[in-house]
Amino acid sequence: MKQVLKIFNFFASLRNREEGQTMAEYGVVLAVITIAVFAALTLLSGNISDALTRVAGYIT
């Protein structure tokens, strides 16, 4: 019975720890930022390529 109580207290202490929650929140924020940057670069890649081609044309 003591071991069951120790296990229960261990999991209860994990639930009350904020360190893991903060790490998970940072992970979610990082994932959202990564998706947003990837989407923006995908949408703008044609425009960026055209602009660089025009600049190269002006230089040569």
Coordinates of C-alpha atoms in Angstrom, one line a residue:
M1 CA 0.0 0.0 0.0
K2 CA 2.9 2.4 0.8
Q3 CA 4.3 1.8 -2.7
V4 CA 1.0 2.7 -4.3
L5 CA 0.8 5.9 -2.2
K6 CA 4.4 6.7 -3.2
I7 CA 3.5 6.3 -6.9
F8 CA 0.4 8.3 -6.5
N9 CA 2.3 11.1 -4.8
F10 CA 5.0 11.0 -7.5
F11 CA 2.5 11.5 -10.3
A12 CA 0.7 14.2 -8.3
S13 CA 4.0 16.1 -7.9
L14 CA 4.5 15.8 -11.7
R15 CA 1.1 17.2 -12.3
N16 CA 1.8 20.2 -10.1
R17 CA 5.2 21.0 -11.7
E18 CA 5.0 24.0 -14.0
E19 CA 8.4 23.3 -15.6
G20 CA 7.0 20.7 -18.0
Q21 CA 4.0 22.9 -18.9
T22 CA 6.3 25.8 -19.8
M23 CA 8.4 23.6 -22.0
A24 CA 5.3 22.3 -23.8
E25 CA 4.1 25.9 -24.3
Y26 CA 7.4 26.9 -25.8
G27 CA 7.2 23.9 -28.1
V28 CA 3.8 24.9 -29.3
V29 CA 4.8 28.5 -29.9
L30 CA 7.9 27.3 -31.8
A31 CA 5.8 25.0 -33.9
V32 CA 3.3 27.8 -34.8
I33 CA 6.1 30.2 -35.7
T34 CA 7.8 27.5 -37.8
I35 CA 4.6 26.8 -39.7
A36 CA 3.9 30.6 -40.2
V37 CA 7.5 31.2 -41.6
F38 CA 7.2 28.2 -43.9
A39 CA 3.8 29.3 -45.2
A40 CA 5.1 32.9 -45.7
L41 CA 8.2 31.7 -47.6
T42 CA 6.1 29.3 -49.7
L43 CA 3.7 32.1 -50.7
L44 CA 6.4 34.7 -51.3
S45 CA 9.0 32.4 -53.0
G46 CA 7.8 33.4 -56.5
N47 CA 7.9 37.1 -55.8
I48 CA 11.3 36.8 -54.2
S49 CA 12.6 34.9 -57.2
D50 CA 11.2 37.4 -59.6
A51 CA 12.7 40.3 -57.7
L52 CA 16.1 38.7 -57.6
T53 CA 16.0 37.9 -61.3
R54 CA 15.1 41.6 -62.0
V55 CA 18.0 42.8 -59.8
A56 CA 20.4 40.4 -61.6
G57 CA 19.1 41.7 -64.9
Y58 CA 19.8 45.3 -63.9
I59 CA 23.3 44.4 -62.8
T60 CA 24.3 42.6 -66.0

